């Protein structure tokens, strides 16, 4: 059965029945606007991810949190030795990022480690050198939305 409203049955414009209809209508309008506004809110918390990538583009370290955009700047504490693994200019050119995180076996060649201790250079092949590099401050080039191929313009692989 189809009911059609007749303006004569609505009664006086200020009657309680009309107010209820108006309130319901306005609630729907403003409630929908509020939900729509929530999606456009620049302060709406979202999942933010900070990543440190190796020269090859693999993720060496990441940190996630649910925060409003542009409000969360975490301390970045990646394993630097995982970043430099495989580079000829460092003391672990034969290792991959995952292998660099494992302790060296007792029969390893510690020639590089001896040079690090003697000359005080930074490196990763000896536990004391790893500790020294972990305490050092260094600059990491931000990617700033650039593609991986464009990210090299910040200083290259080393």
Short mmCIF file of C-alpha atoms in Angstrom, two decimals:
data_model
loop_
_atom_site.label_atom_id
_atom_site.label_comp_id
_atom_site.label_asym_id
_atom_site.label_seq_id
_atom_site.Cartn_x
_atom_site.Cartn_y
_atom_site.Cartn_z
CA UNK A 1 0.00 0.00 0.00
CA UNK A 2 1.38 3.40 -0.97
CA UNK A 3 0.83 6.33 1.36
CA UNK A 4 0.95 9.80 -0.07
CA UNK A 5 1.15 12.82 2.21
CA UNK A 6 -1.48 15.39 1.77
CA UNK A 7 -0.47 18.92 2.82
CA UNK A 8 -3.80 19.23 4.65
CA UNK A 9 -2.83 16.37 7.01
CA UNK A 10 0.48 17.91 8.03
CA UNK A 11 -1.26 20.39 10.28
CA UNK A 12 0.18 23.64 11.52
CA UNK A 13 3.84 24.24 10.49
CA UNK A 14 4.87 24.58 14.16
CA UNK A 15 3.15 21.38 15.32
CA UNK A 16 5.29 18.81 17.22
CA UNK A 17 4.99 16.27 14.39
CA UNK A 18 6.52 18.71 11.91
CA UNK A 19 9.35 19.59 14.30
CA UNK A 20 10.18 15.91 14.66
CA UNK A 21 10.33 15.50 10.89
CA UNK A 22 12.52 18.60 10.59
CA UNK A 23 14.89 17.38 13.32
CA UNK A 24 15.18 13.95 11.69
CA UNK A 25 15.84 15.55 8.30
CA UNK A 26 18.48 17.94 9.69
CA UNK A 27 20.10 15.11 11.65
CA UNK A 28 20.50 13.11 8.47
CA UNK A 29 21.89 16.10 6.56
CA UNK A 30 24.38 17.21 9.24
CA UNK A 31 25.26 13.66 10.28
CA UNK A 32 26.15 12.81 6.70
CA UNK A 33 28.15 16.01 6.36
CA UNK A 34 30.06 15.21 9.54
CA UNK A 35 30.98 11.75 8.29
CA UNK A 36 32.07 13.18 4.95
CA UNK A 37 34.10 15.86 6.72
CA UNK A 38 35.92 13.21 8.76
CA UNK A 39 37.41 11.73 5.57
CA UNK A 40 38.71 15.16 4.51
CA UNK A 41 40.14 15.97 7.94
CA UNK A 42 43.89 16.63 7.57
CA UNK A 43 44.36 15.74 11.25
CA UNK A 44 42.73 12.32 10.93
CA UNK A 45 45.16 9.70 12.34
CA UNK A 46 46.49 7.28 9.76
CA UNK A 47 49.15 4.59 9.59
CA UNK A 48 52.51 6.28 9.02
CA UNK A 49 55.56 4.25 8.03
CA UNK A 50 59.20 5.29 8.18
CA UNK A 51 61.55 3.03 6.24
CA UNK A 52 65.29 2.87 5.74
CA UNK A 53 66.16 1.33 2.37
CA UNK A 54 69.44 -0.18 1.25
CA UNK A 55 71.15 0.85 -1.99
CA UNK A 56 69.28 -1.95 -3.75
CA UNK A 57 65.91 -0.73 -2.48
CA UNK A 58 65.26 -3.47 0.07
CA UNK A 59 63.82 -2.45 3.44
CA UNK A 60 66.53 -2.71 6.10
CA UNK A 61 64.48 -1.20 8.93
CA UNK A 62 60.99 0.25 9.40
CA UNK A 63 58.83 1.75 12.10
CA UNK A 64 55.02 2.19 11.98
CA UNK A 65 52.51 4.11 14.11
CA UNK A 66 48.99 5.51 13.84
CA UNK A 67 49.33 9.30 14.08
CA UNK A 68 48.04 12.43 12.31
CA UNK A 69 50.16 13.29 9.24
CA UNK A 70 53.24 15.48 9.78
CA UNK A 71 53.23 15.02 13.56
CA UNK A 72 55.41 11.94 14.10
CA UNK A 73 59.18 12.04 13.73
CA UNK A 74 60.55 8.86 15.36
CA UNK A 75 64.16 8.19 16.22
CA UNK A 76 65.60 6.18 13.37
CA UNK A 77 67.87 3.44 14.66
CA UNK A 78 68.62 1.15 11.73
CA UNK A 79 71.54 -1.25 11.58
CA UNK A 80 74.10 0.74 9.61
CA UNK A 81 76.08 -2.41 8.90
CA UNK A 82 73.04 -3.85 7.10
CA UNK A 83 72.99 -0.69 4.97
CA UNK A 84 76.65 -0.89 3.94
CA UNK A 85 76.87 -4.68 3.53
CA UNK A 86 78.28 -5.57 0.14
CA UNK A 87 79.95 -2.22 -0.53
CA UNK A 88 83.62 -2.51 -1.53
CA UNK A 89 84.58 0.62 0.41
CA UNK A 90 83.51 -0.93 3.74
CA UNK A 91 85.00 -3.86 5.61
CA UNK A 92 82.22 -6.35 4.82
CA UNK A 93 82.07 -6.38 0.99
CA UNK A 94 81.30 -10.11 0.89
CA UNK A 95 78.19 -9.97 3.12
CA UNK A 96 74.53 -9.38 2.35
CA UNK A 97 72.31 -7.21 4.57
CA UNK A 98 70.86 -10.23 6.42
CA UNK A 99 74.27 -11.92 6.82
CA UNK A 100 75.79 -8.72 8.23
CA UNK A 101 73.44 -8.91 11.21
CA UNK A 102 74.80 -12.29 12.32
CA UNK A 103 77.90 -12.64 14.48
CA UNK A 104 81.07 -13.62 12.66
CA UNK A 105 82.37 -17.13 13.35
CA UNK A 106 85.59 -17.44 15.41
CA UNK A 107 87.67 -18.47 12.36
CA UNK A 108 86.79 -15.29 10.41
CA UNK A 109 89.48 -13.09 8.90
CA UNK A 110 89.86 -10.19 11.32
CA UNK A 111 92.43 -8.25 9.26
CA UNK A 112 89.92 -5.44 8.65
CA UNK A 113 88.98 -5.46 12.32
CA UNK A 114 92.63 -5.07 13.35
CA UNK A 115 92.96 -2.08 11.02
CA UNK A 116 89.81 -0.54 12.49
CA UNK A 117 91.09 -0.89 16.04
CA UNK A 118 94.53 0.39 15.10
CA UNK A 119 93.38 3.37 13.06
CA UNK A 120 90.04 4.02 14.76
CA UNK A 121 88.04 3.85 11.56
CA UNK A 122 84.37 2.93 11.40
CA UNK A 123 83.44 -0.56 10.29
CA UNK A 124 81.28 -3.60 10.87
CA UNK A 125 83.52 -6.66 10.97
CA UNK A 126 84.29 -6.48 14.69
CA UNK A 127 81.87 -6.03 17.64
CA UNK A 128 83.72 -2.98 19.01
CA UNK A 129 83.56 -1.32 15.59
CA UNK A 130 79.82 -2.04 15.36
CA UNK A 131 79.32 -0.42 18.75
CA UNK A 132 81.35 2.62 17.69
CA UNK A 133 79.33 3.06 14.51
CA UNK A 134 76.03 2.59 16.37
CA UNK A 135 76.97 5.51 18.63
CA UNK A 136 78.00 7.75 15.74
CA UNK A 137 75.71 10.34 14.24
CA UNK A 138 75.30 10.25 10.50
CA UNK A 139 73.12 11.73 7.79
CA UNK A 140 70.61 9.67 5.85
CA UNK A 141 69.39 11.17 2.62
CA UNK A 142 65.57 11.38 2.66
CA UNK A 143 63.79 10.00 -0.37
CA UNK A 144 61.19 12.79 -0.29
CA UNK A 145 58.76 10.99 -2.57
CA UNK A 146 61.37 10.41 -5.28
CA UNK A 147 61.50 7.09 -7.06
CA UNK A 148 64.32 4.70 -6.18
CA UNK A 149 66.11 5.58 -9.42
CA UNK A 150 65.96 9.30 -8.54
CA UNK A 151 67.05 8.75 -4.92
CA UNK A 152 70.68 8.25 -5.97
CA UNK A 153 71.07 11.97 -6.71
CA UNK A 154 71.49 12.58 -2.97
CA UNK A 155 75.01 11.23 -2.90
CA UNK A 156 75.14 7.86 -4.55
CA UNK A 157 75.61 4.44 -3.06
CA UNK A 158 78.16 5.46 -0.46
#
